[in-house]
Short mmCIF file of C-alpha atoms and ligand atoms in Angstrom, two decimals:
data_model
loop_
_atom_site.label_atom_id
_atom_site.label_comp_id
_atom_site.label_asym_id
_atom_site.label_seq_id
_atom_site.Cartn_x
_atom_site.Cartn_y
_atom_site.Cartn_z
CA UNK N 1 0.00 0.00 0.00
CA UNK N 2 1.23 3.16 -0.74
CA UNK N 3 1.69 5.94 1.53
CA UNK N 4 0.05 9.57 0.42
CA UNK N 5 1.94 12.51 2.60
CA UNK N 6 -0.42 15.36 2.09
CA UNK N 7 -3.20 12.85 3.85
CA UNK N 8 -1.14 11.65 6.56
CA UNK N 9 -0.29 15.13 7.43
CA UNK N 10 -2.84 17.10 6.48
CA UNK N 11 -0.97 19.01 4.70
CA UNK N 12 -3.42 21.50 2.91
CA UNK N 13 -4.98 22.07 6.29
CA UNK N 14 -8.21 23.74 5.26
CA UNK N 15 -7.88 24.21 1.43
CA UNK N 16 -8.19 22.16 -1.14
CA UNK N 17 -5.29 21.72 -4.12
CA UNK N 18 -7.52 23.06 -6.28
CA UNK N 19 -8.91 25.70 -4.34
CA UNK N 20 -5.25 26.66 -3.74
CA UNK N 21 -4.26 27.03 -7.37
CA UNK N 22 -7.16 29.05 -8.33
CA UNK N 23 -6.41 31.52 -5.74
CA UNK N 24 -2.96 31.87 -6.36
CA UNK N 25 -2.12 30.41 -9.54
CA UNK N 26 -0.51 26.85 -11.11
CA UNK N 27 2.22 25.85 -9.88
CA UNK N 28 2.65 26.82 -6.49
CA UNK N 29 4.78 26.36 -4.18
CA UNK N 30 2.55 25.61 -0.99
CA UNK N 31 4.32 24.87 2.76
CA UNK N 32 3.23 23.76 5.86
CA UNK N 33 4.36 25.75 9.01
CA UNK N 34 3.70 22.73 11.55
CA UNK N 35 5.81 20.52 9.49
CA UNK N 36 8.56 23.44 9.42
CA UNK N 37 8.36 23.90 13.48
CA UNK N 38 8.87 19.74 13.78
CA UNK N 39 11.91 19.95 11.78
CA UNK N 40 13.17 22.83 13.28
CA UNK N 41 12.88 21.65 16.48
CA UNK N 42 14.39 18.23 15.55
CA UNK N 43 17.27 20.06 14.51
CA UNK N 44 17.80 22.55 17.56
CA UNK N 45 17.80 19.86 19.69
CA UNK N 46 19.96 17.33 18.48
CA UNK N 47 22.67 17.41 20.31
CA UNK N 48 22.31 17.41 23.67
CA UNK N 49 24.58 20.05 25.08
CA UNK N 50 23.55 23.79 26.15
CA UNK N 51 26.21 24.88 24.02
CA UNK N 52 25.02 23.72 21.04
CA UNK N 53 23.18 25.40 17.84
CA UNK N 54 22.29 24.41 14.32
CA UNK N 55 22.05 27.14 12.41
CA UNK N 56 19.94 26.93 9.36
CA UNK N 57 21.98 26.97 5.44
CA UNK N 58 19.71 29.71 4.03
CA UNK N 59 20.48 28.14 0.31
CA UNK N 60 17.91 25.80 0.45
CA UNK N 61 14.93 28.30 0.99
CA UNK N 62 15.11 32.11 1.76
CA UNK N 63 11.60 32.72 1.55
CA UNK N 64 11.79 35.96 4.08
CA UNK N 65 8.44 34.40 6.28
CA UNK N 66 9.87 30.55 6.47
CA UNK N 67 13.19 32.17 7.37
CA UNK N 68 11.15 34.32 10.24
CA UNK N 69 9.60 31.01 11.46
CA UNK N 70 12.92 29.32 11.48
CA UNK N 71 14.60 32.17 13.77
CA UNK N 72 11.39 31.87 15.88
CA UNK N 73 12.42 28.20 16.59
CA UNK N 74 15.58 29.12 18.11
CA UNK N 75 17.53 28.47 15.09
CA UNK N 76 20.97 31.19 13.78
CA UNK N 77 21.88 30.92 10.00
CA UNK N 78 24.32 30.14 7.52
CA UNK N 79 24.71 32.50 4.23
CA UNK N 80 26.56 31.71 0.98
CA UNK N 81 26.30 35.48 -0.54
CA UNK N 82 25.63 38.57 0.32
CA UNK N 83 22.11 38.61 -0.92
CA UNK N 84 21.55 35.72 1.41
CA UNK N 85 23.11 37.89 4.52
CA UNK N 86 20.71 40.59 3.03
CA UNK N 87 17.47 38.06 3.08
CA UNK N 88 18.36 36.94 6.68
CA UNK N 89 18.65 40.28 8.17
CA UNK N 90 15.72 41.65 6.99
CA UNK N 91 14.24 37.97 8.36
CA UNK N 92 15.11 39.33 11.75
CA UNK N 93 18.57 37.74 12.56
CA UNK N 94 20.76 39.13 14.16
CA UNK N 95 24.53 39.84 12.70
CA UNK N 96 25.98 37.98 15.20
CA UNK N 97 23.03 34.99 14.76
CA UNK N 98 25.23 34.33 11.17
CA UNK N 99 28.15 32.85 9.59
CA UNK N 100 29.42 33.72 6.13
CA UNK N 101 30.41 30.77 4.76
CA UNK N 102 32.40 32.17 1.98
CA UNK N 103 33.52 30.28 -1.47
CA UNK N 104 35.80 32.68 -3.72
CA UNK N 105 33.93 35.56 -3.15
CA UNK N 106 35.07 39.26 -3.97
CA UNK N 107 36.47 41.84 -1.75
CA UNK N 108 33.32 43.78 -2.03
CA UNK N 109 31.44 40.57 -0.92
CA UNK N 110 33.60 40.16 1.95
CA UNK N 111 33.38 43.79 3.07
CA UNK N 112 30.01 43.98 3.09
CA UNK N 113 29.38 40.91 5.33
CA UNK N 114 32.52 42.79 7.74
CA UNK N 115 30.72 45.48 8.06
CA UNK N 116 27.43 43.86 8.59
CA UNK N 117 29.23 42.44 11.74
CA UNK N 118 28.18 38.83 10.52
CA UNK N 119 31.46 36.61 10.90
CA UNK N 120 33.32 35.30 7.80
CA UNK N 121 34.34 31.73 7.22
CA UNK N 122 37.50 31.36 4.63
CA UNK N 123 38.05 28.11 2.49
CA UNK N 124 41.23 29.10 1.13
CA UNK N 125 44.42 30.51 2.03
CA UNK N 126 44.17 33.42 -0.33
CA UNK N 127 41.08 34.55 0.39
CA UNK N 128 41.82 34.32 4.68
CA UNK N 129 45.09 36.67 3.24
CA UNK N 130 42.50 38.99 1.71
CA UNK N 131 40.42 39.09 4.41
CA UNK N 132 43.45 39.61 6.58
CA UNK N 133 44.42 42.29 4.50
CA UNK N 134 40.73 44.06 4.54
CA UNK N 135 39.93 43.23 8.46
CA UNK N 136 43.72 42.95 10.26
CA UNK N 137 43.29 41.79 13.84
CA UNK N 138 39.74 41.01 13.09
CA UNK N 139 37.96 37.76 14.11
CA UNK N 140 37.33 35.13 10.96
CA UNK N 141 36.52 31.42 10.65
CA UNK N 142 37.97 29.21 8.61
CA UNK N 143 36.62 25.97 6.63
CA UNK N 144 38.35 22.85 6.68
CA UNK N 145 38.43 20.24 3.97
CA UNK N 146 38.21 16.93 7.05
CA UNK N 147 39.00 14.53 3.55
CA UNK N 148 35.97 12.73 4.02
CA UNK N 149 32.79 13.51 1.59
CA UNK N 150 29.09 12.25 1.59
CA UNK N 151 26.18 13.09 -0.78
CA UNK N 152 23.50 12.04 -3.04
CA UNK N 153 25.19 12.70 -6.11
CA UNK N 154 28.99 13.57 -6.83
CA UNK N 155 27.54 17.43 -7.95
CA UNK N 156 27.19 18.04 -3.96
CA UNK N 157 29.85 16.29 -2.47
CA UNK N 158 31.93 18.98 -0.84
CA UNK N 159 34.95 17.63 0.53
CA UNK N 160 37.33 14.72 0.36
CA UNK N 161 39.17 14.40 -3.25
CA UNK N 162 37.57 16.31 -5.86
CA UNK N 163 36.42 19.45 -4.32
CA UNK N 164 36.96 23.32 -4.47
CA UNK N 165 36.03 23.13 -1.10
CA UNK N 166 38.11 24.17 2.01
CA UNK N 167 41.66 24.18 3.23
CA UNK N 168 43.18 20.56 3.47
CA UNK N 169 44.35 19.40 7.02
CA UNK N 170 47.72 19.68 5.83
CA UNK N 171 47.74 23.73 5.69
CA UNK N 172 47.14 24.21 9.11
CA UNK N 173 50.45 25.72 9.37
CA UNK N 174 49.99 28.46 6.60
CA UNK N 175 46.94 29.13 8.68
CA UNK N 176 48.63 29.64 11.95
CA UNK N 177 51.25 31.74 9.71
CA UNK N 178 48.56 34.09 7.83
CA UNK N 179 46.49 34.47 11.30
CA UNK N 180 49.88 35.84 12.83
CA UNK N 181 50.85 37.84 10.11
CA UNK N 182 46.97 39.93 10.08
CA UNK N 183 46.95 39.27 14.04
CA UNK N 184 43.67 37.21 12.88
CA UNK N 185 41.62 36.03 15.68
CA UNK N 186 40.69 32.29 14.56
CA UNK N 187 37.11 31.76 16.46
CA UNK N 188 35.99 29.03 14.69
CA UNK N 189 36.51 26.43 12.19
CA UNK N 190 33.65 24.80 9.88
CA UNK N 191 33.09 21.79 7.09
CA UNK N 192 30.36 20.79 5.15
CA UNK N 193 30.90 17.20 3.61
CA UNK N 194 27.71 17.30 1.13
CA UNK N 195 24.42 17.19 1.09
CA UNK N 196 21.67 14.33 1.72
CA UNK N 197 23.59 11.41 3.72
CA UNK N 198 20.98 8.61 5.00
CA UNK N 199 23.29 6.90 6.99
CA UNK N 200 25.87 8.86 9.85
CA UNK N 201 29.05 7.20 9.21
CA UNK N 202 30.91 9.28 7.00
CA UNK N 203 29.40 12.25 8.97
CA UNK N 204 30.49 10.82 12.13
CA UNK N 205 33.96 10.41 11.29
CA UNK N 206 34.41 13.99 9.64
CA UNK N 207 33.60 15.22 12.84
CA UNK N 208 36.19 13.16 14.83
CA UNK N 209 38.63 14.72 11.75
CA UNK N 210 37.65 18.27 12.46
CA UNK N 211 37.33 18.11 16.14
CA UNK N 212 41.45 16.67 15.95
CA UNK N 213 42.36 20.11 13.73
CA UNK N 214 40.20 21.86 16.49
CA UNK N 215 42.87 20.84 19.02
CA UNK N 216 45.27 22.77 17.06
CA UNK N 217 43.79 25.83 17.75
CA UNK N 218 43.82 27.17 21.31
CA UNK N 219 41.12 30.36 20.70
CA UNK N 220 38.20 28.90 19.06
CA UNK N 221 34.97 29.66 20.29
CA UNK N 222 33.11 27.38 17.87
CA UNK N 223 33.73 24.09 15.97
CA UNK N 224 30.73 23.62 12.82
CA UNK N 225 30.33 20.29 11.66
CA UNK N 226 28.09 21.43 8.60
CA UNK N 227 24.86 19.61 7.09
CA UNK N 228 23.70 16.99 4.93
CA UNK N 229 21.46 15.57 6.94
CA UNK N 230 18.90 13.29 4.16
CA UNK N 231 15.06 12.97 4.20
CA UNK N 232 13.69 10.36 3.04
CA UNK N 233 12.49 11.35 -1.12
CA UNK N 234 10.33 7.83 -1.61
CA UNK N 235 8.55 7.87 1.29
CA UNK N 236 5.93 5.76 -0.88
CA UNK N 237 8.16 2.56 -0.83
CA UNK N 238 8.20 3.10 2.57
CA UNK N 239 12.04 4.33 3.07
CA UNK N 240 13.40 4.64 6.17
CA UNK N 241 14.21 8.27 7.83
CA UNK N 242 17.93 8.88 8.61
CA UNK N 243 18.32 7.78 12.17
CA UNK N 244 18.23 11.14 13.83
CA UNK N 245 17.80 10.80 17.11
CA UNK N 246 20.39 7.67 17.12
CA UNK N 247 22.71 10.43 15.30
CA UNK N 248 22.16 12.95 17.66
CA UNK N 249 23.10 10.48 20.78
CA UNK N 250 26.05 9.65 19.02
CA UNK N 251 27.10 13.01 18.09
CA UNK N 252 26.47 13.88 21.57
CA UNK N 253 29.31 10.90 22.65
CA UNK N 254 31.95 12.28 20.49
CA UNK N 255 31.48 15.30 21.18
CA UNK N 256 31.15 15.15 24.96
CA UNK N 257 34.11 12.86 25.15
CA UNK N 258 36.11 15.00 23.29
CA UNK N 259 34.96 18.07 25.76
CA UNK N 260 36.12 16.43 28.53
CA UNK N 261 38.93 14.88 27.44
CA UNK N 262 40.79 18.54 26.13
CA UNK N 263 39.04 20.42 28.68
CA UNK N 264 37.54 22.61 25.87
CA UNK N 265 34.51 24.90 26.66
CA UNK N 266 33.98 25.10 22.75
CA UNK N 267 30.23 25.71 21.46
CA UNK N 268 29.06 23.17 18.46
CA UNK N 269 27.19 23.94 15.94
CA UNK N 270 25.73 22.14 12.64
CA UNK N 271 24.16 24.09 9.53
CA UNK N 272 21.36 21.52 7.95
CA UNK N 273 19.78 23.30 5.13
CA UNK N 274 17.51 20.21 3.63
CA UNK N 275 16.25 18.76 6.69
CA UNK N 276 14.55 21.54 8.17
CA UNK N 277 12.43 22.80 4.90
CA UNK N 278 12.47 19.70 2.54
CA UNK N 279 9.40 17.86 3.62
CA UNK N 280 7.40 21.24 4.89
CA UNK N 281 7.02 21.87 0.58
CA UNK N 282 4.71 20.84 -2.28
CA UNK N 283 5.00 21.84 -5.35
CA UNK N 284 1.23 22.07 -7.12
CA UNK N 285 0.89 22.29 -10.60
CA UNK N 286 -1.46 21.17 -13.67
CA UNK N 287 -1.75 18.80 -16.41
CA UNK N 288 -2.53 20.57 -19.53
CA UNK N 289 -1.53 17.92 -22.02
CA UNK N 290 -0.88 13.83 -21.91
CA UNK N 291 0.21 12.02 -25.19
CA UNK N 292 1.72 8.72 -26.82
CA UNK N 293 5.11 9.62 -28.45
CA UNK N 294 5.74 6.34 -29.94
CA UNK N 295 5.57 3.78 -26.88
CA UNK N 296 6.15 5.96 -24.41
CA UNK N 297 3.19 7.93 -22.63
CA UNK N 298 4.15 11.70 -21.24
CA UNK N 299 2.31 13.60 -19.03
CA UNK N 300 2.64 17.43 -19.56
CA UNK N 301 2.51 19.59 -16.84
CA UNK N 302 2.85 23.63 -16.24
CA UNK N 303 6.13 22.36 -13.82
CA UNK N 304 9.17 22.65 -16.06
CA UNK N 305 12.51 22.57 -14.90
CA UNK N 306 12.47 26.61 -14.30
CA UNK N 307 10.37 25.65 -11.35
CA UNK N 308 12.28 22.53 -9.76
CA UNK N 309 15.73 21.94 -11.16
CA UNK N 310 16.79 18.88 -8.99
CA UNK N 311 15.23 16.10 -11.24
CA UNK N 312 17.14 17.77 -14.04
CA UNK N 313 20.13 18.29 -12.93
CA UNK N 314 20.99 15.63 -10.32
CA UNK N 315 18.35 13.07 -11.87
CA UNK N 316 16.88 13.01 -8.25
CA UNK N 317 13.49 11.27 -7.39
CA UNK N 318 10.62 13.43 -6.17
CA UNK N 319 7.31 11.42 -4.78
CA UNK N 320 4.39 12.62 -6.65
CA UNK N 321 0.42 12.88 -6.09
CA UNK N 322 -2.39 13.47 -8.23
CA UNK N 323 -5.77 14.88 -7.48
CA UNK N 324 -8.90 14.61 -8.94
CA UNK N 325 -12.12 16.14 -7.42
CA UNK N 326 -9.34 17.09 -5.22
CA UNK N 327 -8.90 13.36 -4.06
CA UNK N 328 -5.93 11.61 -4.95
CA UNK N 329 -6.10 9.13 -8.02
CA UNK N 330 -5.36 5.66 -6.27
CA UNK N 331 -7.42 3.26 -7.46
CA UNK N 332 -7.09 1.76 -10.91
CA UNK N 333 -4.67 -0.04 -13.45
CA UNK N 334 -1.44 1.86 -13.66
CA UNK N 335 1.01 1.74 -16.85
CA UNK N 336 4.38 3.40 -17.10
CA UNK N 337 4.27 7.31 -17.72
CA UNK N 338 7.03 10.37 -18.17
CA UNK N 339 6.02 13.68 -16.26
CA UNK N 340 7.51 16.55 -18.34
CA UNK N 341 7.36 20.50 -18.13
CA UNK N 342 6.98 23.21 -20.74
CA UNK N 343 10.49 24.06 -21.12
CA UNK N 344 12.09 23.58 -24.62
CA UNK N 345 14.46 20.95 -23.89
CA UNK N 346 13.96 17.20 -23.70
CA UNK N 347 15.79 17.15 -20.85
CA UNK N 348 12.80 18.59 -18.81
CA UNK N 349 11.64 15.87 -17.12
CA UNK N 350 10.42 15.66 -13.69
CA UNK N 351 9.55 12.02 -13.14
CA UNK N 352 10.92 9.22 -15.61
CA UNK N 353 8.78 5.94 -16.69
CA UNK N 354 6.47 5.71 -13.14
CA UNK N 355 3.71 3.51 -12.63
CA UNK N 356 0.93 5.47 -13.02
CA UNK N 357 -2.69 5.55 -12.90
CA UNK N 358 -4.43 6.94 -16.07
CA UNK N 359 -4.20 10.52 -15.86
CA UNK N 360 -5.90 13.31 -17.80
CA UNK N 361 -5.73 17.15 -18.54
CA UNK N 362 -6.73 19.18 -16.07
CA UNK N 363 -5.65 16.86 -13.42
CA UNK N 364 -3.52 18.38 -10.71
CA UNK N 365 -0.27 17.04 -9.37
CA UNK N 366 1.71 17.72 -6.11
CA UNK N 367 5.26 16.86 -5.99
CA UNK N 368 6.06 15.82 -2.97
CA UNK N 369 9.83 17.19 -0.37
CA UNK N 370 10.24 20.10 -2.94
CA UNK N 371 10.71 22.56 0.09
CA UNK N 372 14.48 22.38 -0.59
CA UNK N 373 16.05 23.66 -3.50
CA UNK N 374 12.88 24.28 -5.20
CA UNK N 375 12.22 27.59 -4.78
CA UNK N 376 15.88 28.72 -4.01
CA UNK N 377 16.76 27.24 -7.45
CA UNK N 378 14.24 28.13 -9.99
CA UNK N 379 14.55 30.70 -12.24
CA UNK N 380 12.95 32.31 -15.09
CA UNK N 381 14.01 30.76 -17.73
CA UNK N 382 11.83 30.80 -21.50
CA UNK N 383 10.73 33.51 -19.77
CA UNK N 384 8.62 31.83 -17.54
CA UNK N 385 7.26 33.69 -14.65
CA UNK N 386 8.56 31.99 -11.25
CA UNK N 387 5.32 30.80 -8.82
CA UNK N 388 3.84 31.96 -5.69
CA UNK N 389 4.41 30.58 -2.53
CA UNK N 390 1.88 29.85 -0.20
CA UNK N 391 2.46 29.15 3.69
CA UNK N 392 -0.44 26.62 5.42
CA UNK N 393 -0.13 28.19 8.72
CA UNK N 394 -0.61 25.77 11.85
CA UNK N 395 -4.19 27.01 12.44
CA UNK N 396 -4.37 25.83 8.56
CA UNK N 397 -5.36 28.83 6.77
CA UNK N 398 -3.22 29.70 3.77
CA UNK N 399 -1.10 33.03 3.69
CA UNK N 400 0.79 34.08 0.58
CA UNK N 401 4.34 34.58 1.51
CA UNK N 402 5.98 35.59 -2.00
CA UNK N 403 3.47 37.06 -4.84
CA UNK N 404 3.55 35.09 -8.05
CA UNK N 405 6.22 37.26 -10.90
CA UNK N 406 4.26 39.51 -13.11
CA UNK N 407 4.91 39.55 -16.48
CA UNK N 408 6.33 43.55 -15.62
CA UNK N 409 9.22 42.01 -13.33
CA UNK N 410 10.37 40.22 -16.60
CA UNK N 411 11.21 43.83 -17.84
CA UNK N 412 12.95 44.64 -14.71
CA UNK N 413 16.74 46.24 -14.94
CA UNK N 414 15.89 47.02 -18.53
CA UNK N 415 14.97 50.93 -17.37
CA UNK N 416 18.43 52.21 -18.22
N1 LLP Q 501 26.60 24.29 4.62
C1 LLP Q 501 27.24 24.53 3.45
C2 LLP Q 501 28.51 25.23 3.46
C3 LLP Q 501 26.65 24.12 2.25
O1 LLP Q 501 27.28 24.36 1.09
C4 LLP Q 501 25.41 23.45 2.27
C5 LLP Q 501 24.79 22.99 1.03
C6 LLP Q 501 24.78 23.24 3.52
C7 LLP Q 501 25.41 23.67 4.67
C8 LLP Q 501 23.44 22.60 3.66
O2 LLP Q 501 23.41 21.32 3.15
P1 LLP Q 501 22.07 20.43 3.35
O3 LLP Q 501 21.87 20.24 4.84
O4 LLP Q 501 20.96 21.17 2.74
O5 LLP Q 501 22.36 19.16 2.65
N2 LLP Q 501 21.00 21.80 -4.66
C9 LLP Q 501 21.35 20.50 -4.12
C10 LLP Q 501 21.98 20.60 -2.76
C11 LLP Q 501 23.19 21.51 -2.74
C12 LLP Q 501 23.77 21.70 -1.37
C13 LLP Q 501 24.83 22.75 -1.38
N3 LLP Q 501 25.36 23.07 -0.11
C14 LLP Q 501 20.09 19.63 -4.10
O6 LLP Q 501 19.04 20.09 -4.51
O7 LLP Q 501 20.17 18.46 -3.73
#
């Protein structure tokens, strides 16, 4: 039997799919605050240790009113840009709630977040040079590449081998040399392996890695182990959640034996992106079109890859619903189907060859965990206007939280 999420949670809380796209318009992207708060609160309290905090990576879902929420629950931030620091200040954080975690970003970009007061996180030794150069005797992070990577596909796998990612373990001593030559104050050091891990191994053992180059630095106020942290995408086969609790007991061990063992008082923190906003998201769209190319059947929807780029570009698996009436279509024979967008490549393809029931136009779909890196990675592409987004508070009204584009933002920055 297969499991439907939006039932089991009631996830449209007083609307109906249909009700929902009329008001706002197909697709959608539609969220669930109580499903948020869980995960948030999951998160914050995962290790258990008053000096920890998991900050939230901003990357995968800035929506200004989710990002509010997620402060609410106690959670600080990670940013990637300056755009992001923007987004999460005007979300209410606080400078000092943040961490830059900078990748080969310009000396404007790392101004801006120095005088912003939000802390900056190097991964290289020439950018902690120009940041020793722009801030001497300042305080700055730096990111560590622990050699161990994890992640669902080898386009987010952030350290070990084949990254860009971090300064290897073997540096440490150009570090300790560039710190003394700016009179740096190094306050913390941070990873990120990759992103989506189902099991805690790898994860596990980075940590042990960067808690050992944590030992080599007397000052730090702060040791961040990163994110990655998977949710389960076929929840309809019945897959298994990533262990978190068990995780968060073990993390808890290491951590607490490492404590002790230095005599460290050294606050942790983690920066899971996915995990909190993933499974609080549904993308809604429409079926305006379902034909037999040859032997295969494809179901065209308004939800091309402008909209969700994760099946495209890491082939990943989204669970997907459809409604009829507003019910979802379970019952009869099912027959392999392709669910397409309207984008003009053939790559846009959203679900490949699934067992479907028969489906026809005008039948809605919901694709299912598309609170992460949906959003925060569409764009507008065939000039295609980007959707609204719609937030199902916990009383189970609907609020919009971002306005649908108009076809006049499309002619935005050409008033020169
Ligand atoms: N910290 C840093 C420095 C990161 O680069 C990332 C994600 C995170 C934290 C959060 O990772 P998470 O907990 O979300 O796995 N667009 C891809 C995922 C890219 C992740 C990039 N970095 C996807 O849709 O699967």
């Amino acid at each position: 039997m297969r499991e439907y999420y939006t039932e089991q949670t009631g996830f449209y809380g007083s609307s109906k799919p249909s009700e929902l796209l009329k008001e706002y318009g197909s697709p959608l992207y539609v969220y669930n605050e109580a499903i948020l708060r869980q995960r948030c609160r999951e998160m914050a309290g995962l290790v258990c240790d008053p000096a920890f905090k998991s900050n939230y990576s901003a990357k995968a879902n800035s929506n200004k009113e989710l990002l509010r929420i997620i402060r609410d629950e106690g959670l600080h931030a990670d940013a990637m840009s300056a755009g992001e620091i923007h987004v999460l200040l005007a979300a209410g954080f606080r400078p000092e709630e943040l961490l830059f975690v900078a990748n080969n970003v310009s000396q404007d970009e790392m101004r801006y977040a120095i005088e912003a007061g939000v802390l900056v996180s190097c991964d290289s030794l020439s950018q902690l040079r120009q940041f020793g150069r722009l801030n001497p005797g300042g305080r700055v992070a730096v990111r560590f590449n622990p050699g161990i990577g994890a992640g669902h596909h080898e386009k987010v796998i952030t350290a070990g081998e084949n990254t860009k990612f971090g300064v290897n373990i073997e540096l440490i001593c150009e570090v300790k040399a560039i710190l003394e030559e700016y009179k740096l104050k190094l306050v913390g050091i941070n990873q990120h392996i990759g992103s989506l891990f189902m099991e805690s191994t790898p994860y596990l053992d980075s940590v042990k890695r960067l808690l050992s180059i944590a030992e080599q630095f007397e000052e730090l106020e702060f040791v961040d182990m990163g994110g990655g942290f998977g949710i389960p995408y076929h929840k309809q086969e019945g897959q298994e959640r990533l262990p978190l609790k068990e995780t968060g007991r073990l993390l808890t061990e290491v951590i607490g034996s490492w404590t002790r063992k230095h005599g460290r008082d050294i606050k942790i923190k983690m920066e899971p992106g996915r995990y909190v906003v993933a499974e609080c998201g549904v993308l809604l769209g429409t079926v305006h079109a379902v034909k037999n190319n040859g032997r295969k059947t494809y179901i065209g929807t308004d939800i091309g890859f402008n909209v969700l780029l994760r099946t495209v570009l890491y082939d990943s698996y989204h669970d997907l619903e459809f409604y009829r009436n507003d019910s979802i279509i379970k019952s009869g024979e099912t027959s392999p189907a392709t669910v397409v967008g309207n984008i003009c490549e053939s790559g846009d393809i959203m679900a490949r060859d699934r067992e479907l029931p028969a489906i026809v136009e005008g039948d809605l779909i919901g694709i299912m965990d598309a609170g992460a890196y949906g959003y925060s990675m569409a764009s507008n592409y065939n000039n295609r206007l980007r959707p609204a987004e719609v937030l199902i508070s916990t009383d189970g009204t609907p609020r919009l939280i971002r306005r649908r584009d108009t076809i006049e933002d499309l002619m935005r920055g050409f008033e020169i």
